[in-house]
XYZ file of C-alpha atoms in Angstrom:
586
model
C 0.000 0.000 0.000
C 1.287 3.389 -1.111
C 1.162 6.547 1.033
C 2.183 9.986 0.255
C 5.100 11.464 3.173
C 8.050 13.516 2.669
C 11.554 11.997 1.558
C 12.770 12.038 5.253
C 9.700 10.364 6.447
C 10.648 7.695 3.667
C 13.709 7.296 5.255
C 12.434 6.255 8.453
C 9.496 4.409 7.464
C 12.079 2.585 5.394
C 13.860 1.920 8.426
C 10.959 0.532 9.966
C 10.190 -1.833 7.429
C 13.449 -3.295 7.822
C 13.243 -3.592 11.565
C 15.833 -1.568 12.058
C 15.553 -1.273 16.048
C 18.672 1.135 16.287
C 20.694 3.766 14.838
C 23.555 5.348 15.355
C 24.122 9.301 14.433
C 25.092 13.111 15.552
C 22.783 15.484 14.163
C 23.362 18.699 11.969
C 21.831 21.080 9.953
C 21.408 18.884 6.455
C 20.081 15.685 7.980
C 17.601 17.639 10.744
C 14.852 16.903 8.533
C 15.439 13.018 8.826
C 15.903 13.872 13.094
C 12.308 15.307 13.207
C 10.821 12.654 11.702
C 12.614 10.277 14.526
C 10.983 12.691 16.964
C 7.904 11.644 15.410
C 8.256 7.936 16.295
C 9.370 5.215 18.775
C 9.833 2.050 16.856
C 13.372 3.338 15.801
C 15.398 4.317 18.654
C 18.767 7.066 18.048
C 21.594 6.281 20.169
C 23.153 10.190 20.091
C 27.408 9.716 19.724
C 29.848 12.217 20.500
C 31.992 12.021 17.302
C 30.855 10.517 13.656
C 33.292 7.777 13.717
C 32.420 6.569 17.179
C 28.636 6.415 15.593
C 30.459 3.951 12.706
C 32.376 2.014 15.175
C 29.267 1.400 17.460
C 27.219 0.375 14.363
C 30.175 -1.995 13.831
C 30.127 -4.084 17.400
C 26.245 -3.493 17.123
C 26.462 -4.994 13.799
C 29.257 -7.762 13.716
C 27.513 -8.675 17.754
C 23.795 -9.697 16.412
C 23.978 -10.183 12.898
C 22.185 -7.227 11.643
C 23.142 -4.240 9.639
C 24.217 -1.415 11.309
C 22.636 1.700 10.401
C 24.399 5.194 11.029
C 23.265 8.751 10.466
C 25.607 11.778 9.969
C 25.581 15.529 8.658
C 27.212 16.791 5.423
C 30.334 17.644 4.751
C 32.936 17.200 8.020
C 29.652 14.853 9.797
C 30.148 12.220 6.324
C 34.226 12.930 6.346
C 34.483 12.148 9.989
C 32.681 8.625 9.335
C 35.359 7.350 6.647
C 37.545 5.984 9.266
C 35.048 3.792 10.265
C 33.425 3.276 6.753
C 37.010 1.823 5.601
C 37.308 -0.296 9.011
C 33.742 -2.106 7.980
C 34.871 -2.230 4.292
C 37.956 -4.056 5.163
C 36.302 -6.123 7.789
C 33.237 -6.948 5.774
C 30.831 -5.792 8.063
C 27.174 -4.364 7.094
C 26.609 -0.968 7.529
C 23.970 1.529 6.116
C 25.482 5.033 6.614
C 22.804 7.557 5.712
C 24.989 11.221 4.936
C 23.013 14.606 4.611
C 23.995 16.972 1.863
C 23.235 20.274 0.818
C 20.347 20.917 -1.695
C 20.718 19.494 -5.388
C 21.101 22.693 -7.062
C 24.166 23.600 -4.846
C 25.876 20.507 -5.571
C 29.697 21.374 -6.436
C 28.745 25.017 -5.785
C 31.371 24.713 -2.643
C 27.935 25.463 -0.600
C 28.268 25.484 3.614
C 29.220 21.604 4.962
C 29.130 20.450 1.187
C 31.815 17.438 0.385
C 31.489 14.958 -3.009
C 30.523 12.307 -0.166
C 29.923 9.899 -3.020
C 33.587 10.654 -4.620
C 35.339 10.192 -1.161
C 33.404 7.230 -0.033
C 34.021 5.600 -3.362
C 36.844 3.236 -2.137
C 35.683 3.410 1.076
C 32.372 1.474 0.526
C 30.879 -1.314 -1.076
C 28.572 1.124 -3.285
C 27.077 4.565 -2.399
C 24.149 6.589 -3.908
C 23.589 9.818 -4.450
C 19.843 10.174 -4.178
C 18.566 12.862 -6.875
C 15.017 12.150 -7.172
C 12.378 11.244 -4.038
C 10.578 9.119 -6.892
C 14.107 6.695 -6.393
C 14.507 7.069 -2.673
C 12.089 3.663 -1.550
C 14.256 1.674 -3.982
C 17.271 2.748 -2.781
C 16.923 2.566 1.072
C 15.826 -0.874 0.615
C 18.362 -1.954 -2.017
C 21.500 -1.046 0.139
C 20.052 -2.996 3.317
C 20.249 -6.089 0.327
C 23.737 -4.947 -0.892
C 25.645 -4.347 2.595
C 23.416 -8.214 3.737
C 24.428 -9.870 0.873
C 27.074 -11.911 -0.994
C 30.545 -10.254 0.730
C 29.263 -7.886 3.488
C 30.439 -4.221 3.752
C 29.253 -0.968 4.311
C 26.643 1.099 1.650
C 26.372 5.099 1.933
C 23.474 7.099 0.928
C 23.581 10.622 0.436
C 20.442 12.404 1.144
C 20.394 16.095 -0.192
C 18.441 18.511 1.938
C 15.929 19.389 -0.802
C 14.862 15.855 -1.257
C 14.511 15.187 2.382
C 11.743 18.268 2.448
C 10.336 16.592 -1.281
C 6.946 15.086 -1.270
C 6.613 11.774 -2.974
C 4.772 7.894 -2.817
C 6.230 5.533 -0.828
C 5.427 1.725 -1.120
C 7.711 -0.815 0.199
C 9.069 -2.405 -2.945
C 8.199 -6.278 -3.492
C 12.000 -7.320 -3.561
C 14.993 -5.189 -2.005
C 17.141 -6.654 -4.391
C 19.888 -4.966 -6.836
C 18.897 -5.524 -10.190
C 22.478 -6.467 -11.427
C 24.358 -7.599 -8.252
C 23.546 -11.178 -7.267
C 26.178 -12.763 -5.477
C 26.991 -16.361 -6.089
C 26.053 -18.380 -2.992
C 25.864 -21.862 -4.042
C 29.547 -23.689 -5.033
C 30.540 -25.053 -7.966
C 29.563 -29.303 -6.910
C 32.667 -30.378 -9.158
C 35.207 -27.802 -7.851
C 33.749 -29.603 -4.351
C 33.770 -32.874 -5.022
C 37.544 -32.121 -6.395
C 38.381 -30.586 -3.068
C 36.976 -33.298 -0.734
C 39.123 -35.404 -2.952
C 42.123 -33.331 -2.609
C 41.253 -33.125 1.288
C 41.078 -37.307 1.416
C 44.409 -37.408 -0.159
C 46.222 -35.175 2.430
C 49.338 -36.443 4.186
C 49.884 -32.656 6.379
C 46.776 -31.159 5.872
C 45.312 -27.996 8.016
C 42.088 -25.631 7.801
C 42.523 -22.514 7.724
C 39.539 -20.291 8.087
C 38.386 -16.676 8.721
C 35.899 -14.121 9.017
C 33.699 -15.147 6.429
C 32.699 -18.343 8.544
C 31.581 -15.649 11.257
C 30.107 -13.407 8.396
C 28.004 -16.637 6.956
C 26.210 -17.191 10.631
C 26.027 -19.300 13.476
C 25.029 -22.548 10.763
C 28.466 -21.881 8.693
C 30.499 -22.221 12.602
C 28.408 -25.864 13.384
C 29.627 -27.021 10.035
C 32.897 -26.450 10.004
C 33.142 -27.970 13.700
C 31.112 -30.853 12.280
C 33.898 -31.219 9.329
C 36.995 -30.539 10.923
C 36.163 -33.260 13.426
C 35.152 -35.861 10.723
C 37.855 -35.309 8.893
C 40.413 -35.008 11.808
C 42.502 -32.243 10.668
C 43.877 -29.065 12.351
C 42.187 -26.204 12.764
C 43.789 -22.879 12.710
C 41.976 -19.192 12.525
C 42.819 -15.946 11.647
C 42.409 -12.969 14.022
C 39.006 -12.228 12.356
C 37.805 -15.732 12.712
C 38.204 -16.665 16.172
C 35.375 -18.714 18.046
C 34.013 -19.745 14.768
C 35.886 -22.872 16.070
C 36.132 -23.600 19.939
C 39.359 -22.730 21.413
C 39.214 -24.665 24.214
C 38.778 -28.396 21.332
C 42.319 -30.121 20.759
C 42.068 -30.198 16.721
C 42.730 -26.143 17.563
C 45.780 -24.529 17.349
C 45.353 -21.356 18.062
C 45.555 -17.667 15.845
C 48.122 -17.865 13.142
C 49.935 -15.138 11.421
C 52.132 -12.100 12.662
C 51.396 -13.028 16.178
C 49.815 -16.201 15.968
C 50.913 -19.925 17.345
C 54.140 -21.281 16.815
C 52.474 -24.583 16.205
C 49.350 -22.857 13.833
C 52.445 -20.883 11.564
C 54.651 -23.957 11.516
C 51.268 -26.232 10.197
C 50.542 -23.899 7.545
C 54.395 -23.913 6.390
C 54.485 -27.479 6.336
C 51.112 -28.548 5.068
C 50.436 -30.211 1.825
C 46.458 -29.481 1.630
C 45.590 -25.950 3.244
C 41.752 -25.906 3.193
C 41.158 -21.886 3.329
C 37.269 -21.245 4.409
C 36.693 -17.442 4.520
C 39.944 -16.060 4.983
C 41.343 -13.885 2.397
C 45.369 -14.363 2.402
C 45.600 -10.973 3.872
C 49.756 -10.327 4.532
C 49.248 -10.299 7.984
C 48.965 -14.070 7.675
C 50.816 -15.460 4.808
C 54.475 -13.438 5.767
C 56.672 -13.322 2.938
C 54.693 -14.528 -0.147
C 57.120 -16.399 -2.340
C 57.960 -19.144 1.095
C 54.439 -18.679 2.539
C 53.312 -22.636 2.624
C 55.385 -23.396 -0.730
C 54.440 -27.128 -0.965
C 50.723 -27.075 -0.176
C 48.179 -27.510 -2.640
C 45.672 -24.705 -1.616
C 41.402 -24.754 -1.701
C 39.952 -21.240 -1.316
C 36.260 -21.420 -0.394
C 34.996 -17.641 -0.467
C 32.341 -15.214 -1.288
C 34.083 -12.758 -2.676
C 35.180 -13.890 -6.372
C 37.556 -11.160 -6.297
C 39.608 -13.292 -3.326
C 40.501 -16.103 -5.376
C 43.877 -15.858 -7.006
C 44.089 -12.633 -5.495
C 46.628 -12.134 -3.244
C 47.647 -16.678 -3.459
C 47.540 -18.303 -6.442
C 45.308 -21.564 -5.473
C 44.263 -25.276 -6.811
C 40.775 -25.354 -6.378
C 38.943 -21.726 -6.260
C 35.306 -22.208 -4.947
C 33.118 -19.185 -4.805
C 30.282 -19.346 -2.261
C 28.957 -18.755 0.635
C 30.816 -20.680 3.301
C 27.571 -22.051 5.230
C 26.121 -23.222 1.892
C 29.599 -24.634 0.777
C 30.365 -26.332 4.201
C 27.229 -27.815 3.962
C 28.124 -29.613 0.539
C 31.389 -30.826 2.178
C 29.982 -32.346 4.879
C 27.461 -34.274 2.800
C 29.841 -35.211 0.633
C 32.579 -36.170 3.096
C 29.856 -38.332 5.118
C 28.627 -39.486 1.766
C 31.465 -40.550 0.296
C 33.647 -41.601 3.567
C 36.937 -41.622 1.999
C 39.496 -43.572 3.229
C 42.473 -41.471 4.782
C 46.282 -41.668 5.417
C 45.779 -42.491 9.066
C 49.252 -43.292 9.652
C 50.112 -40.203 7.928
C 47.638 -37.795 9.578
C 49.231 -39.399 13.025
C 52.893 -38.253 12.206
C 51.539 -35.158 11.179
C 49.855 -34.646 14.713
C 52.850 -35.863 16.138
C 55.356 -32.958 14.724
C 51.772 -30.596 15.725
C 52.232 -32.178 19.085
C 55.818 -31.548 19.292
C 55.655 -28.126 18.285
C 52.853 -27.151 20.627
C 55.323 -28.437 23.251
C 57.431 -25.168 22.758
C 54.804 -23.618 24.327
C 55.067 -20.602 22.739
C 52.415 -18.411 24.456
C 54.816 -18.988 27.814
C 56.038 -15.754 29.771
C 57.846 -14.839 32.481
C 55.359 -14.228 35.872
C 56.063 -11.504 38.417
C 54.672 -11.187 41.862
C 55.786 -7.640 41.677
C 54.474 -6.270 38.251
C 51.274 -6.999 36.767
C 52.154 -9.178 33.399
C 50.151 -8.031 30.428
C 49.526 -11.654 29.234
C 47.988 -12.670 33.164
C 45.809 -9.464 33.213
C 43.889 -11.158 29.837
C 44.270 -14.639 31.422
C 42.676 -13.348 34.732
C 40.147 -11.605 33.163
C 38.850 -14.748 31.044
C 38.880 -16.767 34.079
C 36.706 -14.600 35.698
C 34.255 -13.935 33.053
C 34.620 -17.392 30.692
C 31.235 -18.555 33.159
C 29.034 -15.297 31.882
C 27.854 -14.008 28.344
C 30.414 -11.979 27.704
C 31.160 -10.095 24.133
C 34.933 -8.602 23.587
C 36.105 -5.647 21.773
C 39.376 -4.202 21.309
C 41.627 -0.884 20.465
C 44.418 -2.162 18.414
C 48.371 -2.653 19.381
C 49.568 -5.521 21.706
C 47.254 -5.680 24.157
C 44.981 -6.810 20.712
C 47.265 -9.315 20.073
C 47.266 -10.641 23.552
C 43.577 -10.422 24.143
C 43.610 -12.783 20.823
C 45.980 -15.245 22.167
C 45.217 -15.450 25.996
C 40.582 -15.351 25.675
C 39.673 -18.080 25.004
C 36.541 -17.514 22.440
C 34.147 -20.933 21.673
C 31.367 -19.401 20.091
C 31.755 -16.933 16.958
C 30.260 -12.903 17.065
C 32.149 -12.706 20.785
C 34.924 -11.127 19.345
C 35.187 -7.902 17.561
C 38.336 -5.763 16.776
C 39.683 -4.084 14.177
C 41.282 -6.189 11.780
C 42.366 -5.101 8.087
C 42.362 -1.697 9.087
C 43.830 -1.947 12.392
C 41.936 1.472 13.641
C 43.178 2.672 17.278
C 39.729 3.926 18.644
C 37.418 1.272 17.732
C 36.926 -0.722 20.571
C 34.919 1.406 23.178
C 32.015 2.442 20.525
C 32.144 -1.164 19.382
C 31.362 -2.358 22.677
C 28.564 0.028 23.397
C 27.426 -1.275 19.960
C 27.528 -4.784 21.198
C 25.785 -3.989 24.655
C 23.190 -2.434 23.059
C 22.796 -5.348 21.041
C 23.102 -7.714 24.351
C 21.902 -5.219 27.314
C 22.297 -8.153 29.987
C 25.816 -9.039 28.876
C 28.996 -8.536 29.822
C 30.620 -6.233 27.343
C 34.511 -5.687 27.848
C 37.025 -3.637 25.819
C 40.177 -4.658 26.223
C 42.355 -1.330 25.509
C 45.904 0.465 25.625
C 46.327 3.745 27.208
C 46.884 5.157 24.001
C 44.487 3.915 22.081
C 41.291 4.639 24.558
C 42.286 8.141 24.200
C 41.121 7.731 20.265
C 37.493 7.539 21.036
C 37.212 8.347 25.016
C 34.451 11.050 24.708
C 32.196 7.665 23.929
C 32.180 7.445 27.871
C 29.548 9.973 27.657
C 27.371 8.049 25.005
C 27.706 4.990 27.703
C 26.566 7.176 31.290
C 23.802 8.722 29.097
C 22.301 5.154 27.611
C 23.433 3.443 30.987
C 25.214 1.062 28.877
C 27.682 -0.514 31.591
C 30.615 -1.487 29.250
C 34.123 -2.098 30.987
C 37.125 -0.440 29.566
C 40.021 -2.978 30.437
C 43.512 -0.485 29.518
C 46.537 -2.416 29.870
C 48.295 0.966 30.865
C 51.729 0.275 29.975
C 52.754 4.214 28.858
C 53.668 3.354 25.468
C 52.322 2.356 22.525
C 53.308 -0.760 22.970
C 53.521 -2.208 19.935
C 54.984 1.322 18.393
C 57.889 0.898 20.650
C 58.255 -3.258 20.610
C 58.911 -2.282 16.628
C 61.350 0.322 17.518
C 63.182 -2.354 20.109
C 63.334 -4.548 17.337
C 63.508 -3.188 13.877
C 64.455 0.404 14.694
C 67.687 -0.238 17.427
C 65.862 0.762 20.402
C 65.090 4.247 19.352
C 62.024 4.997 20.774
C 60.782 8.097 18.681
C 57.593 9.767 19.803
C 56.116 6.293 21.522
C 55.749 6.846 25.316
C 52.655 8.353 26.041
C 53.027 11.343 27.789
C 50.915 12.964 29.830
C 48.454 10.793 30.574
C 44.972 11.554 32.769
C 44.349 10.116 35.977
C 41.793 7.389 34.110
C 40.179 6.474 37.640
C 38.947 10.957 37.861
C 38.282 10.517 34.145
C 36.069 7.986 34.578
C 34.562 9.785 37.856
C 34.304 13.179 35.780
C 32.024 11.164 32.964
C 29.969 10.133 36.152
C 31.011 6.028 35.354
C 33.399 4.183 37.908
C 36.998 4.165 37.850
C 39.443 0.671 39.047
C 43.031 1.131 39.679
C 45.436 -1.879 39.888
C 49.096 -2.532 39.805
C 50.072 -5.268 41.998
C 49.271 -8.911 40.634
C 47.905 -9.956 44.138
C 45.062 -7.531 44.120
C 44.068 -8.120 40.618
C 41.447 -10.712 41.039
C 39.542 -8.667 43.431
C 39.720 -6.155 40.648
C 38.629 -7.625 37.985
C 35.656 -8.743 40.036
C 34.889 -5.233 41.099
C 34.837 -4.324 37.598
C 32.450 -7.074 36.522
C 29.963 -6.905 39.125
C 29.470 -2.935 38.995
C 26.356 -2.441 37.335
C 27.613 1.041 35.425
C 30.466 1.696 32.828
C 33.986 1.388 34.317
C 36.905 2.482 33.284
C 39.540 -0.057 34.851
C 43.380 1.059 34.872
C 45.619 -1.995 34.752
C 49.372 -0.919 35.340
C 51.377 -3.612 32.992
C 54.885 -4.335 32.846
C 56.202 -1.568 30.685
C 58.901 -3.566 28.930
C 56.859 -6.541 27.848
C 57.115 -7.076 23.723
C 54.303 -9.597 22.147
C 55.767 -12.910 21.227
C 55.460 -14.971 19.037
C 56.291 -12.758 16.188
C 56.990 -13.122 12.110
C 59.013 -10.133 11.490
C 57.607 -8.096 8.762
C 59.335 -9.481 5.867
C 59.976 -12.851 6.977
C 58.135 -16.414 6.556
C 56.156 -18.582 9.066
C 59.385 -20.596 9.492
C 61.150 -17.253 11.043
C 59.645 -16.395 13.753
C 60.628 -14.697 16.959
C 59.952 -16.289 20.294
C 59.653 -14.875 23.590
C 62.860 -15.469 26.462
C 60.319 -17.700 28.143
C 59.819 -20.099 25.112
C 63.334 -21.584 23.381
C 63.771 -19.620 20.083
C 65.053 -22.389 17.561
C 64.476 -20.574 14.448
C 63.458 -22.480 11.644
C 62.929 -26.169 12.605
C 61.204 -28.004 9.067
C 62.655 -28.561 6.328
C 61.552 -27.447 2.856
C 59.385 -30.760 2.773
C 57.904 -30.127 6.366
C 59.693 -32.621 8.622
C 60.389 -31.348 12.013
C 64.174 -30.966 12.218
C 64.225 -30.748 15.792
């Protein structure tokens, strides 16, 4: 049924009809139209942000938490350029986002007008497509196509700039019988002979090892029960990247752990020395292969993903299957229970038994204090403490990311959200106000630096006036940490610009935002803490004083292959220990 309303009464009956339940947005002078007619309603509920990429970030961990699209609402001009951080973060992260932009009236398009930007020329690369809406006759197709676009096929964020003049335009609005793009129809099914040809590949493996990512988390909570149901028919090792953890249970033995620039000595070391890599989701981003010319040079590679612009992208590959991962899992499955091929048991044991003997490194070990508070026990304390409870992470980025990712244990997928591709310092506090608007009754932690918090800090307020009771966890080690582990390293110890000076009293700032402030530095008392900070019912800003020296090990050197890396004093650093045909030398 058609009804006559104005273009920014489309916007939000649009809205409506795709039960959007929240959005994200700072107000301003071209989008106030589209703000009145919220006053005018209370189906869709505005979550008011202190800074346009904070609104992003928290449609992110609102997003990437439940499985809906985020939606975001921002101003012209600096209110659309401020959201491009966070635009790029869900473009390179696949996560679906709506970001509705105001702009000034057609006719003063490229006139230079007041808070006028090409919003559609600068969030070109930044998106995965953006309108310019020019007619109100177009505007009911177009709110519900991008809700189909940033949903479907490869996830990712979809702008839609709203001139002023055709938010005041009258028009007919009818909710259109199909939201979908008339040319973009992404390929969800897999090719069944490129599958059949990798279950055979997969039954002829001697080393084999999944590797999977995001896209498992991305293709929803059936694509995660498949690929535990697979991995444990087949037997194989499990590895994930740093987007895809919990889509596997951390805690089941087939797992080894993260791999890539910080991942597991025994996850890197399987993926050199593999001869079938089965690669669900992940996108061979450099973060994970290392150098590419030695990055696993005698595996025969699948690539399941729903991108066709993955495969043969970045790693050339055997068997390229486009799909969605929960459809294509699905086929495996069948086909591997089907079919029940007969595998290289004695094979598959040696292969466990170099896994085994790698894993006996131990390469997560450091060295405890009873007089400094370890970065690696604050995370390890803090999971122990909260593994019992519903509890959804976020993070800043820098080493306390990469230890949150090694030390939390994650067994269920859309726990975990940080920023991966783009690695965006900031992201983690509106994420997790995101995510606990998402979950109200769950425990909501962002792990943090010192540095990083500082980013986005102002989202306190946004927390105190929702009563959102997230729990900022800062490793406070005065540095950005892994700034100055790189300068230790790579750089001779020259630590240029990376100790954070002048730093607030975090307990006051916490107490000045009206939220609850936690102070620790002395391992004994951090228990108590870290209970403190979980059972006060209000946000809390929790200052963990961390070893200030501590670098993040394991580590591949930028530059270097899986077979290089650097382990921490506490584990023995034996360099490259597998040969070019991937037995263990030592």
């Amino acid at each position: 049924m058609s009804e006559t309303m104005t273009g920014a009464e489309m916007v939000v009956r649009a809205l409506q009809d795709q039960g959007v339940e929240h959005i994200f947005g700072y107000p301003g002078g071209a989008v106030l139209p589209i703000y009145d007619a919220l006053f005018h309603q209370d189906k869709v509920k505005h979550v008011l942000v202190r800074h346009e990429q904070g609104a992003v970030h928290a449609a992110e961990g609102y997003a990437r938490s439940s499985g809906k699209v985020g939606v975001v609402l921002v101003t012209s001009g600096p209110g659309a350029t401020n959201a491009v951080t966070g635009l790029t973060d869900a473009l390179m992260d696949s996560i679906p986002l709506v970001c509705l932009t105001g702009q000034v009236p057609t006719h003063l398009i490229g006139s230079d007008a007041f808070q006028e930007a090409d919003t559609v020329g600068i969030t070109r690369h930044c998106t995965k497509h953006n309108y310019l809406v020019k007619r109100i006759e177009d505007l009911p197709r177009i709110m519900h196509e991008a809700f189909y676009v940033a949903a479907n096929g490869r996830p990712g964020p979809v702008v839609i700039d709203l001139p002023k003049d055709i938010q005041f335009a009258s028009g007919t609005y009818a909710r259109p019988a199909s939201n979908q793009h008339k040319t973009y129809r992404p390929q969800v099914q897999g090719d069944m002979e490129k599958i059949k040809a990798a279950i055979a590949l997969m039954a002829s493996a001697k080393r084999p090892v999944f590797y999977t990512g995001g896209g498992v988390v991305n293709a929803g909570p059936q694509a995660a029960a498949l690929l535990r149901e697979l991995v444990r028919l087949t037997g194989f090792p499990v590895t994930s990247t740093l987007m895809g953890l919990g889509a596997y249970p951390a805690s089941d033995p087939q797992f080894l752990g993260m791999l890539g620039m910080h991942g597991t000595y025994e996850a890197n070391l399987a993926m050199h020395g593999c001869d079938v890599m089965i690669n669900i989701g992940a996108r061979f981003d450099d973060r994970i292969t290392g150098r590419l010319d030695a990055f696993s040079p005698h595996s025969r590679k699948i690539h399941v993903d729903i991108d066709p612009s993955s495969i043969n992208k970045n790693v050339k590959v055997d068997i390229g299957i486009v799909g969605d991962c929960a459809h294509v899992l699905e086929d495996m499955v069948r086909l591997w229970r089907s079919t029940a091929p007969q595998v290289d048991k004695a094979a598959l044991k040696g292969w466990w038994d170099d896994i085994t003997g790698w894993r006996s490194r131990n390469c997560l070990a450091y060295r405890k204090s009873s007089d400094v508070i370890k970065p690696q026990y604050a995370i390890e304390r803090l999971y122990e403490l909260s593994k019992d409870r519903e509890v959804y992470v976020t993070t800043e980025v820098g080493q306390h990311q990469m230890w949150a990712a090694q030390f939390f244990k994650f067994e269920e997928p859309n726990r975990w959200m940080t920023s991966g591709g783009l690695g965006t310092m900031g992201y983690g506090l509106p994420a997790a106000i995101g995510a606990q608007l998402a979950h109200p009754n769950a425990l909501v932690v962002d792990i943090a630096g010192e540095a990083s918090i500082l980013m986005n800090m102002q989202e306190m307020s946004t927390a105190l006036q929702y009563r959102l009771p997230v729990k900022v966890f800062i490793l406070n080690n005065q540095y950005m940490g892994m700034v100055r582990q790189w300068q230790e390293l790579l750089h001779g110890g020259r630590y240029s610009e990376s100790y954070s000076h002048s730093l607030p009293d975090f307990v006051k700032l916490a107490e000045a935002y009206g939220g609850v402030g936690i102070r620790c530095d002395k391992p004994d008392e951090l228990d108590d803490a870290i209970r403190e900070m979980i059972d006060t019912p209000r946000p809390v800003i929790f200052d963990c004083v961390v070893d200030k020296s501590e670098n993040c090990f394991p580590m591949i050197p930028s530059g270097k292959a899986h077979n290089e890396m650097i382990l921490g004093d506490a584990a023995e650093d034996i360099g490259s220990v597998i040969d070019a045909k991937g037995k263990m030398l030592v």
